[in-house]
PDB file of C-alpha atoms in Angstrom:
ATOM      1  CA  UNK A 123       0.000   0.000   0.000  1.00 45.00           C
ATOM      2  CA  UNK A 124       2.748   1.913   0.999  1.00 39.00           C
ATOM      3  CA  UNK A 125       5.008   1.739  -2.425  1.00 47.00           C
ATOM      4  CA  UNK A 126       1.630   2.402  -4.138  1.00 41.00           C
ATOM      5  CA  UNK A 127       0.815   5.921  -3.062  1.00 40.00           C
ATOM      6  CA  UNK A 128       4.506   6.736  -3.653  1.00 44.00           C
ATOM      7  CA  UNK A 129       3.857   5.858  -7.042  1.00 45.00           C
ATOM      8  CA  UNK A 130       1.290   7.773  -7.017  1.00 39.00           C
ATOM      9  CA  UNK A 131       3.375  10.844  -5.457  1.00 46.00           C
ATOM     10  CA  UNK A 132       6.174  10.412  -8.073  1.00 47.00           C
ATOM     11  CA  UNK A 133       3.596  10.334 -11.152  1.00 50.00           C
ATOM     12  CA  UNK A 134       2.058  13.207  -9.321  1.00 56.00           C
ATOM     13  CA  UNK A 135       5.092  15.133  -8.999  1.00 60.00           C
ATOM     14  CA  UNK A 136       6.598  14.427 -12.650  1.00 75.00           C
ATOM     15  CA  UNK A 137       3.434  15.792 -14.541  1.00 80.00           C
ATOM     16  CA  UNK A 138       3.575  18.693 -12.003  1.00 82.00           C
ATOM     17  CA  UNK A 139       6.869  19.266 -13.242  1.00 80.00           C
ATOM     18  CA  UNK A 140       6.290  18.779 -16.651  1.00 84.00           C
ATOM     19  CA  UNK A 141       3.422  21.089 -16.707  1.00 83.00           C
ATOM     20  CA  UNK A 142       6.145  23.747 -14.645  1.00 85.00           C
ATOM     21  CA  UNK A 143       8.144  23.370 -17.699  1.00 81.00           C
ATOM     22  CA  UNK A 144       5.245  24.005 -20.483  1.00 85.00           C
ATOM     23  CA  UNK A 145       4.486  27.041 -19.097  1.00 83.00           C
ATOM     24  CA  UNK A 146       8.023  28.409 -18.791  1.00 79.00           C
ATOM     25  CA  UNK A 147       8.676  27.628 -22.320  1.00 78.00           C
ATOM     26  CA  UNK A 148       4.997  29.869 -23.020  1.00 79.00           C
ATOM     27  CA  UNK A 149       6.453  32.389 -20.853  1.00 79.00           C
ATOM     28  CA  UNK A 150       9.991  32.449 -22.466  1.00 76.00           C
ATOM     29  CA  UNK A 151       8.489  32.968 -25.469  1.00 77.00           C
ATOM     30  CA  UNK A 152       6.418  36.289 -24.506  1.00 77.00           C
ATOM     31  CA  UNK A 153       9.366  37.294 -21.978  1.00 77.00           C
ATOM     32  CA  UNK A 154      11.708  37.748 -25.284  1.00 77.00           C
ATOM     33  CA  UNK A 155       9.095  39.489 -27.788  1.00 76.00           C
ATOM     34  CA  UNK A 156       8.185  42.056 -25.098  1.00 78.00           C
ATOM     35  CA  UNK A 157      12.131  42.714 -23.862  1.00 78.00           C
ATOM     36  CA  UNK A 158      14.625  42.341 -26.608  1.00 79.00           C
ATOM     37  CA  UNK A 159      14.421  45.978 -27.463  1.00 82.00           C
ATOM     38  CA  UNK A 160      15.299  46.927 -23.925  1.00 80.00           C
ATOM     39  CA  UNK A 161      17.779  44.535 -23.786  1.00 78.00           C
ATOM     40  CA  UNK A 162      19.417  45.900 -26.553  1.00 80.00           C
ATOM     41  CA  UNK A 163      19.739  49.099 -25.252  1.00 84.00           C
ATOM     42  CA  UNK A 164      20.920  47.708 -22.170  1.00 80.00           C
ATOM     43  CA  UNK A 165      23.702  45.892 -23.018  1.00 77.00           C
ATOM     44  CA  UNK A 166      25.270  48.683 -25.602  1.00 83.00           C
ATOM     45  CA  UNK A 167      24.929  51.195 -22.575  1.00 83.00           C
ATOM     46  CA  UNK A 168      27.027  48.416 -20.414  1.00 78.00           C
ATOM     47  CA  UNK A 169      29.848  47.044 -22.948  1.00 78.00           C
ATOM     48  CA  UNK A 170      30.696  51.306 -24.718  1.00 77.00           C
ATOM     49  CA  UNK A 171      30.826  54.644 -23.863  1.00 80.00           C
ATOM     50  CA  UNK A 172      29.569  56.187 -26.974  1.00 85.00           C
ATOM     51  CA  UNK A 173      26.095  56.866 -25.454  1.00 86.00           C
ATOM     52  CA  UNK A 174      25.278  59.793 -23.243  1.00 84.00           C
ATOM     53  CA  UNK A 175      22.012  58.345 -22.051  1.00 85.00           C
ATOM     54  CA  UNK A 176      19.636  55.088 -22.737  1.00 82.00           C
ATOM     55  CA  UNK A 177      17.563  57.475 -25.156  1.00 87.00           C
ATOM     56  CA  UNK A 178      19.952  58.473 -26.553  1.00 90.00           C
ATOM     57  CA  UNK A 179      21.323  54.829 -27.332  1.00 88.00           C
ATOM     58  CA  UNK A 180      17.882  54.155 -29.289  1.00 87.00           C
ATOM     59  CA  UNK A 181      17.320  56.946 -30.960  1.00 90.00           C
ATOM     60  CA  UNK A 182      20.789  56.459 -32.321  1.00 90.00           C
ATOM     61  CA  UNK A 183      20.464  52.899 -33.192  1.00 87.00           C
ATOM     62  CA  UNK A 184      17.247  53.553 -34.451  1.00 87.00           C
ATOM     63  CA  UNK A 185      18.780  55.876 -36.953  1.00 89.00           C
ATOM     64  CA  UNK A 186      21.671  54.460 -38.157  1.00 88.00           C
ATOM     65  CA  UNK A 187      20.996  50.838 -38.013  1.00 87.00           C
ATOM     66  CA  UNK A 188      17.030  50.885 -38.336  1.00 87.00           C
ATOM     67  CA  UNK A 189      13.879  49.578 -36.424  1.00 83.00           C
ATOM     68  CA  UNK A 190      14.572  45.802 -36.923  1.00 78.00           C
ATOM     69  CA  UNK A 191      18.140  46.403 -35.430  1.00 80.00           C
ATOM     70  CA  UNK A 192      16.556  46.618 -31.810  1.00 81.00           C
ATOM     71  CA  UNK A 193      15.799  42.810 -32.542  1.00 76.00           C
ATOM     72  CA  UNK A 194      19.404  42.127 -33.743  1.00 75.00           C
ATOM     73  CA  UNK A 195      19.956  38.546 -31.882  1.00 66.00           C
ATOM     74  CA  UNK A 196      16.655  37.462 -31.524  1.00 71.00           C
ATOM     75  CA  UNK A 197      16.797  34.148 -33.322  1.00 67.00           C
ATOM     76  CA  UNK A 198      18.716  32.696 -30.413  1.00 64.00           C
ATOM     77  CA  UNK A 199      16.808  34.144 -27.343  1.00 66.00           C
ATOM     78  CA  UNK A 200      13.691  33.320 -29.046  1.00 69.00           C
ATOM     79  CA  UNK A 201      15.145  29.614 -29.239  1.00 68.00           C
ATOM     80  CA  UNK A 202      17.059  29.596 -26.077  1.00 71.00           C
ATOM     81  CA  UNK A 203      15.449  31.605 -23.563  1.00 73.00           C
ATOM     82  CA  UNK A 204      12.418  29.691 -23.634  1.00 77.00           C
ATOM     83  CA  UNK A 205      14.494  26.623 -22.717  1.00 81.00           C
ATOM     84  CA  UNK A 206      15.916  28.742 -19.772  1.00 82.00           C
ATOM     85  CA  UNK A 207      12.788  30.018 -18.645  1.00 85.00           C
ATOM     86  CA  UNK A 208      10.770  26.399 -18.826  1.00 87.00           C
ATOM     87  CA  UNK A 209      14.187  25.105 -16.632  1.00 89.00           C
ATOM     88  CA  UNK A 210      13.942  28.065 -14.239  1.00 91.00           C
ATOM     89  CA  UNK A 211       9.543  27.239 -14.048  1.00 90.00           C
ATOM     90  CA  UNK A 212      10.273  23.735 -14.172  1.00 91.00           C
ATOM     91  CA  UNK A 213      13.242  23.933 -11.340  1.00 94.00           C
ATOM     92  CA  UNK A 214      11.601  26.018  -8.968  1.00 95.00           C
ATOM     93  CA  UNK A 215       8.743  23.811  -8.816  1.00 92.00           C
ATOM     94  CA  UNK A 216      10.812  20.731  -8.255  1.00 94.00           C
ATOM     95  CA  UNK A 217      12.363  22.105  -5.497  1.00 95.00           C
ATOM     96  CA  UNK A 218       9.526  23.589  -4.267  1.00 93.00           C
ATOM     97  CA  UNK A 219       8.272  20.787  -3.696  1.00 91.00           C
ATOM     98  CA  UNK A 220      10.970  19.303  -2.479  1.00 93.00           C
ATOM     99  CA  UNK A 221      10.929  21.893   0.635  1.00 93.00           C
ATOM    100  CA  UNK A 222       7.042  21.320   1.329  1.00 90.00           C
ATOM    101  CA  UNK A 223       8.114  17.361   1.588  1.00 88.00           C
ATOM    102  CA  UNK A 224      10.657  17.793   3.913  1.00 89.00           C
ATOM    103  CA  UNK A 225       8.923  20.262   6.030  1.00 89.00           C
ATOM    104  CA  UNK A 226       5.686  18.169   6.132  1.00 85.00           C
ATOM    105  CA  UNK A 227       8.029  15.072   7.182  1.00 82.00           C
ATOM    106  CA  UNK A 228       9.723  17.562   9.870  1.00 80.00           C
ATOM    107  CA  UNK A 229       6.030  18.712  11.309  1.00 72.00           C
ATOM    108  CA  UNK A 230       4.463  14.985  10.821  1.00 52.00           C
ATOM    109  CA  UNK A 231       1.497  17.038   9.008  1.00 52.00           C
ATOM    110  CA  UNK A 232       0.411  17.906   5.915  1.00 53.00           C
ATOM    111  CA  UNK A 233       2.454  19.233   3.342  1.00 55.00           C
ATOM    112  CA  UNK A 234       3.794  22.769   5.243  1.00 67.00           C
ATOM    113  CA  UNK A 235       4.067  25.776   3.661  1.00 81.00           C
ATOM    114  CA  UNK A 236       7.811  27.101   2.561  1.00 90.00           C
ATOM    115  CA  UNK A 237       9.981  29.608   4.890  1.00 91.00           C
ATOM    116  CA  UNK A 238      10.941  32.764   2.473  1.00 91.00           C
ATOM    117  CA  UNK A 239      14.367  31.835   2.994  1.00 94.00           C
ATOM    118  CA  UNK A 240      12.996  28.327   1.588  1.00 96.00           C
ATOM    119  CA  UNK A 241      11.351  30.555  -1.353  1.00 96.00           C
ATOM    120  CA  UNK A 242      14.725  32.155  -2.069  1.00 98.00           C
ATOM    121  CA  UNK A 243      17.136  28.846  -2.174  1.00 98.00           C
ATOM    122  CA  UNK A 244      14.398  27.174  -4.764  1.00 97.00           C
ATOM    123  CA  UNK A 245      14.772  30.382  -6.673  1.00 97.00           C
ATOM    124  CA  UNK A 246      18.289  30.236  -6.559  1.00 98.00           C
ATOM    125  CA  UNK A 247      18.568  26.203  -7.505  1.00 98.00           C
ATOM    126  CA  UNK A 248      16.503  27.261 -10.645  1.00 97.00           C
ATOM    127  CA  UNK A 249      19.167  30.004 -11.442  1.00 96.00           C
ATOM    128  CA  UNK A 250      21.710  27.750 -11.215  1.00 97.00           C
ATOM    129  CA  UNK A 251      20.031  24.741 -13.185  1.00 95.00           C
ATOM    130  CA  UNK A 252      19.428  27.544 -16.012  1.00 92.00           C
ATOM    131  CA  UNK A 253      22.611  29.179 -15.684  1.00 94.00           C
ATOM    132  CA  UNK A 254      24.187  26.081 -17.796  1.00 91.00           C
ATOM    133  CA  UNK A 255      22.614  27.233 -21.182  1.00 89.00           C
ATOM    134  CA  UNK A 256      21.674  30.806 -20.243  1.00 89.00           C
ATOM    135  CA  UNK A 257      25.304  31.306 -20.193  1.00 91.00           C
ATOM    136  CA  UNK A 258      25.953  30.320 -23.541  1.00 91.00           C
ATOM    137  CA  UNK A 259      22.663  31.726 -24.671  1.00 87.00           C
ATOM    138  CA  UNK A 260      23.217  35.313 -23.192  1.00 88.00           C
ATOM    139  CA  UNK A 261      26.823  35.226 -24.618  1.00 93.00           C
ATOM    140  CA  UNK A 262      26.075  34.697 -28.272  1.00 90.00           C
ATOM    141  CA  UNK A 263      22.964  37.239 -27.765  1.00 85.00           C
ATOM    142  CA  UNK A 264      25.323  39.633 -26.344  1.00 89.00           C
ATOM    143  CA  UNK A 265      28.169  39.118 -29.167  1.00 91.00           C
ATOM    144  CA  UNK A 266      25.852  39.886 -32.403  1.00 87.00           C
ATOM    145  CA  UNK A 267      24.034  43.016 -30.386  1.00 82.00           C
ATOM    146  CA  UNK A 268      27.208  44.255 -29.846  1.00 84.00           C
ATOM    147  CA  UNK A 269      29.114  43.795 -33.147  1.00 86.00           C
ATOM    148  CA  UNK A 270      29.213  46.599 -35.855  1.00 83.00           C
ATOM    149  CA  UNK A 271      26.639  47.180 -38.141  1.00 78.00           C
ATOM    150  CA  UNK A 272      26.534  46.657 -41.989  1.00 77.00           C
ATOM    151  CA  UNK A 273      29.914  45.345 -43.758  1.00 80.00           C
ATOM    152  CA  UNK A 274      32.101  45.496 -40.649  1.00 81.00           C
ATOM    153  CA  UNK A 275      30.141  42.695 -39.057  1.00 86.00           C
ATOM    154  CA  UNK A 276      31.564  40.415 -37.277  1.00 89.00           C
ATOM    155  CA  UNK A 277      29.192  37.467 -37.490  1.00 91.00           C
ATOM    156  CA  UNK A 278      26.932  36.048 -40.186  1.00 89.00           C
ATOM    157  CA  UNK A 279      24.369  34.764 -37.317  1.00 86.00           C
ATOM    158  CA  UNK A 280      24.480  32.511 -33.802  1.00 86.00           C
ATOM    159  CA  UNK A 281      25.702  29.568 -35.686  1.00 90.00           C
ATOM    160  CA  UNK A 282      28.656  31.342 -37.197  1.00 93.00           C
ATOM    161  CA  UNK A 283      29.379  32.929 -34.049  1.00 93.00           C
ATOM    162  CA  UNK A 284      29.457  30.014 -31.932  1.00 93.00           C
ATOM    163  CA  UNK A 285      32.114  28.357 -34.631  1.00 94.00           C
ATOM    164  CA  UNK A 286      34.345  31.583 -34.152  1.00 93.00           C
ATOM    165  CA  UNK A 287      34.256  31.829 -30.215  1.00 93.00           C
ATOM    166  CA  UNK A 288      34.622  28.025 -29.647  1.00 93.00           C
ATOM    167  CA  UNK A 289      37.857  28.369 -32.347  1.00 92.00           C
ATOM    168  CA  UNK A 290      38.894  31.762 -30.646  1.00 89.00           C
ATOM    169  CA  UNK A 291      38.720  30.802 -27.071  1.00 85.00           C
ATOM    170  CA  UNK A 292      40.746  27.188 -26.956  1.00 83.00           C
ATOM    171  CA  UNK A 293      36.932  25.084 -27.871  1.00 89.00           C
ATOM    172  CA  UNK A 294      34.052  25.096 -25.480  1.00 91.00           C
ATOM    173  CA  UNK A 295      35.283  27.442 -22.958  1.00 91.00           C
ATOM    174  CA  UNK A 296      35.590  30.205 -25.459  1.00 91.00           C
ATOM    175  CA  UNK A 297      31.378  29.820 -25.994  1.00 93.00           C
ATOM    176  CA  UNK A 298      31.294  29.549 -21.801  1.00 94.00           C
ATOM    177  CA  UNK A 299      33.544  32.741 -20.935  1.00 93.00           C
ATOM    178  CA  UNK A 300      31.830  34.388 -17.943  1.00 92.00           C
ATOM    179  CA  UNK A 301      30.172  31.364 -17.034  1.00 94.00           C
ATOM    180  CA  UNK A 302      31.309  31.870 -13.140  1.00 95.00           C
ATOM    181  CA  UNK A 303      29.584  35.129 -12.685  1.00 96.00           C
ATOM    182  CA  UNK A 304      26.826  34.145 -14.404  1.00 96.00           C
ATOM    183  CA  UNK A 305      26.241  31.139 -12.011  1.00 97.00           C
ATOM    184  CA  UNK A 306      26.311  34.033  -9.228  1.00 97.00           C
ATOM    185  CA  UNK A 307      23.820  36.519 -11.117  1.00 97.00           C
ATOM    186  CA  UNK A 308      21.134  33.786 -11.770  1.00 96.00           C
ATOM    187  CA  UNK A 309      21.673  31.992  -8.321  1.00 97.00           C
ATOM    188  CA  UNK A 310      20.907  35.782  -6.604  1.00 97.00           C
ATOM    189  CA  UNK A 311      18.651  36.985  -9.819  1.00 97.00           C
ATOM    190  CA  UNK A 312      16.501  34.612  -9.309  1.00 97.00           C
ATOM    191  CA  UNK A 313      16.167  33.667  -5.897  1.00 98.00           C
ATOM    192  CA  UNK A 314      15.264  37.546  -5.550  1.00 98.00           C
ATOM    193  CA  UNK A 315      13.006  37.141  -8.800  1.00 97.00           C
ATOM    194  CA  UNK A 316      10.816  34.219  -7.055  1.00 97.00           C
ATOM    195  CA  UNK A 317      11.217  35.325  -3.334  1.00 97.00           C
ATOM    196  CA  UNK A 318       9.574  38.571  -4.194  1.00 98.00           C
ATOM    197  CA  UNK A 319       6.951  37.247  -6.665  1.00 97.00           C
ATOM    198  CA  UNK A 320       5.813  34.523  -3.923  1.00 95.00           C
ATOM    199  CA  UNK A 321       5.782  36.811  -1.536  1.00 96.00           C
ATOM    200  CA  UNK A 322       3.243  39.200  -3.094  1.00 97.00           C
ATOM    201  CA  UNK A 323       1.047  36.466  -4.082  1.00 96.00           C
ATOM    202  CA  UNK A 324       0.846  34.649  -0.458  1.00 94.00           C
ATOM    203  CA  UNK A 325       0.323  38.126   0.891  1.00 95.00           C
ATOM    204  CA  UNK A 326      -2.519  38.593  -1.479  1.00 97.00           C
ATOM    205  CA  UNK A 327      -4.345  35.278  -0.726  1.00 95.00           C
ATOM    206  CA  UNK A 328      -4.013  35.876   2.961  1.00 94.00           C
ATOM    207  CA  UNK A 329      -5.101  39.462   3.265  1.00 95.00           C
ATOM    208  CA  UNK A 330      -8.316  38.589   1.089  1.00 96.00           C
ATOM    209  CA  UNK A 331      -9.191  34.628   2.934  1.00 96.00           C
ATOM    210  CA  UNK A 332      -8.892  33.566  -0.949  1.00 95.00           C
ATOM    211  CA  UNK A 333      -6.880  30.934  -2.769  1.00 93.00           C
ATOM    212  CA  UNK A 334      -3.616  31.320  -4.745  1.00 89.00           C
ATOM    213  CA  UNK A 335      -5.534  30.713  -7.817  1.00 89.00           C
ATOM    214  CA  UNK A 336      -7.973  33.167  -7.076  1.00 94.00           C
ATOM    215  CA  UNK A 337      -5.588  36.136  -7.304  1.00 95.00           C
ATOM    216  CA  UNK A 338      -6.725  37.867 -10.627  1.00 95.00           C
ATOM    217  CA  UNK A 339      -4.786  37.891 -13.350  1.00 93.00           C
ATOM    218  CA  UNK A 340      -4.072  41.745 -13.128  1.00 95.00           C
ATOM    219  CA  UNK A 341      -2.518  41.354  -9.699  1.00 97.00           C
ATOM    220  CA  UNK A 342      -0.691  38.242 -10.802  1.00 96.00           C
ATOM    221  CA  UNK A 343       0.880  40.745 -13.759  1.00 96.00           C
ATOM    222  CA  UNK A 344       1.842  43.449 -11.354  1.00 97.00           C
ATOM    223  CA  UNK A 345       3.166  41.068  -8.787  1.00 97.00           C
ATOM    224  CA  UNK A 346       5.015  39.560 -11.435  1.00 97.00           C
ATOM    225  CA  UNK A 347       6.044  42.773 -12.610  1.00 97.00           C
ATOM    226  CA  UNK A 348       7.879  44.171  -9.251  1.00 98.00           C
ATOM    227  CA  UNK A 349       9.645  40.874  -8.765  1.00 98.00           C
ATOM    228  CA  UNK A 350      11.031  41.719 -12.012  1.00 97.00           C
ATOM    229  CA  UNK A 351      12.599  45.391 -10.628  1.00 97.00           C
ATOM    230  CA  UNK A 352      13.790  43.338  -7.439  1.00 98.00           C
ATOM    231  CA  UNK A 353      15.215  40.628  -9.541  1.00 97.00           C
ATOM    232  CA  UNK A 354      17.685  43.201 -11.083  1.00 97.00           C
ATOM    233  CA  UNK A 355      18.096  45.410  -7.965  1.00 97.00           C
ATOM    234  CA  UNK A 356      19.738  42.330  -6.270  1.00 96.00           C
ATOM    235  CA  UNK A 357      22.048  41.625  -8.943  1.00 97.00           C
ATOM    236  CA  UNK A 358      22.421  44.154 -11.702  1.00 97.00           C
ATOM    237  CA  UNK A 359      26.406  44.859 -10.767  1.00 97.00           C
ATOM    238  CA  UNK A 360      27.295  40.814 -11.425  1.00 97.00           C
ATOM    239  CA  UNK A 361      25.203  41.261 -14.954  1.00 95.00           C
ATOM    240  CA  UNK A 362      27.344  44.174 -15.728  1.00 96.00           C
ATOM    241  CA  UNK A 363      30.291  42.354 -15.245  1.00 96.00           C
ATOM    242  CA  UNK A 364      28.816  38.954 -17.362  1.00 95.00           C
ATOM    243  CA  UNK A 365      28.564  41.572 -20.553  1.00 92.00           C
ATOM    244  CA  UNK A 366      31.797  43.220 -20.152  1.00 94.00           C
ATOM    245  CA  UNK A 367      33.473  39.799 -19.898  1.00 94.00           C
ATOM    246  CA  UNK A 368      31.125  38.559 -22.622  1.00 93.00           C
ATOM    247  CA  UNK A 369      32.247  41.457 -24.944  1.00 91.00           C
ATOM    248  CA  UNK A 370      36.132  40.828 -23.917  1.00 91.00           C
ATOM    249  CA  UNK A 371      38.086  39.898 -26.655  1.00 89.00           C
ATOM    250  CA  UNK A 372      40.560  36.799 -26.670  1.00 88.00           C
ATOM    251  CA  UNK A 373      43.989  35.692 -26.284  1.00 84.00           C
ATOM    252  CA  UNK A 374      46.348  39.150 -26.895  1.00 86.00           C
ATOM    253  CA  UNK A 375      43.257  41.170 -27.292  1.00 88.00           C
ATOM    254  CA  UNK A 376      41.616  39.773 -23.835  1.00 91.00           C
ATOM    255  CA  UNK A 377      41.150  42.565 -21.918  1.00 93.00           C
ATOM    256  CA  UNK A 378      39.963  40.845 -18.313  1.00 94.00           C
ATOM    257  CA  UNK A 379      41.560  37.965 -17.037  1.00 91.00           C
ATOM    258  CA  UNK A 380      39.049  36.625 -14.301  1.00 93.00           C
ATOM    259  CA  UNK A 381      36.008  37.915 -12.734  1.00 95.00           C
ATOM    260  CA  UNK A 382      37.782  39.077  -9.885  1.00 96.00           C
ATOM    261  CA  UNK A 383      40.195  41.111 -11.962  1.00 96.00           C
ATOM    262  CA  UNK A 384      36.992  42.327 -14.267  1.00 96.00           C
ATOM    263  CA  UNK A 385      35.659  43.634 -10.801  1.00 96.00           C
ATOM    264  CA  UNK A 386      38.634  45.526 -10.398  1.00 97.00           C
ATOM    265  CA  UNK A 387      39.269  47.130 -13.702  1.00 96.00           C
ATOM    266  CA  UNK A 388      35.562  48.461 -13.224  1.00 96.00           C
ATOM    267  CA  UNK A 389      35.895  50.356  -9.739  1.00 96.00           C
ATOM    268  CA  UNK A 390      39.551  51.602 -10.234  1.00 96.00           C
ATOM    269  CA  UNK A 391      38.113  52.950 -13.893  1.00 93.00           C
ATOM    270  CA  UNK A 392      34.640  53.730 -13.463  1.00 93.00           C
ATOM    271  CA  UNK A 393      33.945  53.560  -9.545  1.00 95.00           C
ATOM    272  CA  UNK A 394      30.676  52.459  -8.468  1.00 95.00           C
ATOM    273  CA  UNK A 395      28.340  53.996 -10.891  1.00 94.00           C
ATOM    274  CA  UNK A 396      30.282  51.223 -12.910  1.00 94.00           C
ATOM    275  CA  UNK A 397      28.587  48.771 -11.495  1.00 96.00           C
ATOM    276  CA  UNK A 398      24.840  50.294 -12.337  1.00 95.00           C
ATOM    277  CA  UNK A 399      25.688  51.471 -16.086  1.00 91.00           C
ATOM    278  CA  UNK A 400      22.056  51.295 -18.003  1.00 87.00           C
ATOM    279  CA  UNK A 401      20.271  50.059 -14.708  1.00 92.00           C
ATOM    280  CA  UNK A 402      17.330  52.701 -16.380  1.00 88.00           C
ATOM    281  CA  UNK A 403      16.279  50.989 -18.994  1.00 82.00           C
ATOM    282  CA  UNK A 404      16.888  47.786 -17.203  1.00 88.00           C
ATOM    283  CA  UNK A 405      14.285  48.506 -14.900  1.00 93.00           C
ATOM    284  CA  UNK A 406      12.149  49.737 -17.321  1.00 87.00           C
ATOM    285  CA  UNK A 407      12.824  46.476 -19.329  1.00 83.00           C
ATOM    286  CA  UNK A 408      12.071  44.667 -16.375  1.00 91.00           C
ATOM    287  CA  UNK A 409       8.806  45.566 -15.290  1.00 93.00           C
ATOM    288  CA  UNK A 410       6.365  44.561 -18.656  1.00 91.00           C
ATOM    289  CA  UNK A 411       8.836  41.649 -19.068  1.00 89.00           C
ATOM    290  CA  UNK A 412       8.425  39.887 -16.100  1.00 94.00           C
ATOM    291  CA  UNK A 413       4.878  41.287 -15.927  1.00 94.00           C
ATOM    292  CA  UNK A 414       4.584  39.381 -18.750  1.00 91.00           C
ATOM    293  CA  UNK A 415       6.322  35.933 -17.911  1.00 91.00           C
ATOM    294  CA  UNK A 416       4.640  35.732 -14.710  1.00 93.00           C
ATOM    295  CA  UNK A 417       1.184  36.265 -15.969  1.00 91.00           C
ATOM    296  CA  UNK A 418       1.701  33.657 -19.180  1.00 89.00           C
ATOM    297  CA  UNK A 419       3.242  31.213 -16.817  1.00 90.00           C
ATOM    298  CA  UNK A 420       0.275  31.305 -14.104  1.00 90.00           C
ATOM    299  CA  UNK A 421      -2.422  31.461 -16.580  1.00 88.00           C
ATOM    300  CA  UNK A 422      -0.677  28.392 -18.493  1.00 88.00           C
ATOM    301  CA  UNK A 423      -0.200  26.417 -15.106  1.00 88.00           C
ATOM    302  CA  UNK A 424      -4.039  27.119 -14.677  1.00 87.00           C
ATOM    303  CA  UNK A 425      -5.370  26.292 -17.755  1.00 86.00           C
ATOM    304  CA  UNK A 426      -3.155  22.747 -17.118  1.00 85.00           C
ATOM    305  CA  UNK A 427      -5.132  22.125 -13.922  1.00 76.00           C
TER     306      UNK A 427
END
């Protein structure tokens, strides 16, 4: 009897998890559509100096590269970062879960509710998990927004870009450089990310005596939409660090050595506001985007139900 309801709790928990990961892919999808043109902006702000201001970096790529250039490096996000954000979805459940388990086991109850601090360590496992292809996602993303325009291109698309960092940077490690930092950002990104969204929502359902599922959909948007801003809050200086790394060049031309030593070109060159170069339109970016994910994602997971 015993082996048959944990059958029954592994099927159980394997179709939750596989529904987790449906609707991150869903929510990927929208999460890239509604931020690559912020992200553009973003990352040109972080890796040169020729911008005075995050309008001023669109209007100028607007005119000398065009509309469609704010979508320069989509094909790969579009591809990839629904991958990432199904793993991050399909991670936090599993180890959401995995917390309720133990604490129900501790408290020989029913399935107990999760401490924040429980909240934050799922949210950082999922960074983590996702961190092993947002890495080399994010890099090749970063690489073709960043390389010139028109005949002094650099890359013909992500394809011939990963061939010339994996043969410029000694195989795989050359498509993996800033991988270390990156494990940091998404570990703290994302615990923040789903600490803050979980938060809202419990808060919601208790203040009101209603169910999880009964938050409306507008809430669930604006919730998700402020875990976005404290997602980046907690760990913008670590992404600006990723993009200068991932914009580095190689062998003679490598400008940072480590992460460490990346950290200190930054403050001895640029000081602290080094560390929050384009956090504007970041946080901009951030709101709609994760406004977006979260409500996809939760209206997904209910439709599954």
């Amino acid at each position: 009897m015993a082996d048959a309801a944990q059958d029954v709790a592994v099927k159980e928990g394997s179709l939750d998890t596989a529904k987790d990961l449906f609707a991150g892919a869903v929510g990927g999808v929208a999460q890239v559509l509604i931020g690559q043109p912020f992200d553009i902006v973003k990352v040109r702000l972080q890796t040169t100096t020729q911008y005075s201001s995050a309008l001023n970096a669109a209007t100028t790529i607007y005119a000398k590269e065009g509309p469609l250039a704010f979508y320069k490096g989509t094909l790969t996000p579009l591809l990839g970062i629904g991958a990432c954000v199904s793993i991050q979805f399909g991670a936090f459940g599993f180890a959401k879960r995995y917390f309720e388990t133990a604490n129900a086991a501790r408290s020989l109850s029913a399935a107990k509710d999760l401490s924040y601090g429980q909240y934050y360590a799922a949210g950082a496992f999922a960074g983590v998990a996702n961190s092993v292809i947002s890495g080399p996602i994010e890099h090749v993303r970063i690489r073709l927004q960043t390389q010139p325009h028109g005949a002094a291109r650099l890359y013909d698309g992500p394809l011939d870009c990963v061939r010339k960092l994996t043969s410029q940077g000694g195989g795989i490690r050359g498509v993996y450089r800033g991988e270390a930092v990156t494990i940091i950002r998404e570990a703290q990104a994302y615990g923040m990310w789903f600490l803050a969204f979980e938060w809202m929502m419990n808060a919601d359902a208790a203040r009101n005596n209603i169910a999880r599922s009964e938050v409306p959909a507008y809430k669930v948007a604006l919730y998700g939409g402020l875990a976005g801003e404290a997602l980046w809050l907690g760990s913008y200086p670590f992404d600006v660090i990723k993009s200068k790394m991932q914009t580095d060049g190689f062998g003679e031309n490598m400008r940072y050595k480590s992460m460490r030593d990346c950290f200190a070109q930054t403050w001895r060159g640029e000081g602290m506001r080094g560390f929050w170069k384009g956090i504007g339109p970041t946080l901009l970016r951030a709101m709609p985007v994760s406004a977006g994910t979260f409500a996809v994602v939760e209206a997904t997971q209910r439709a599954l139900s």
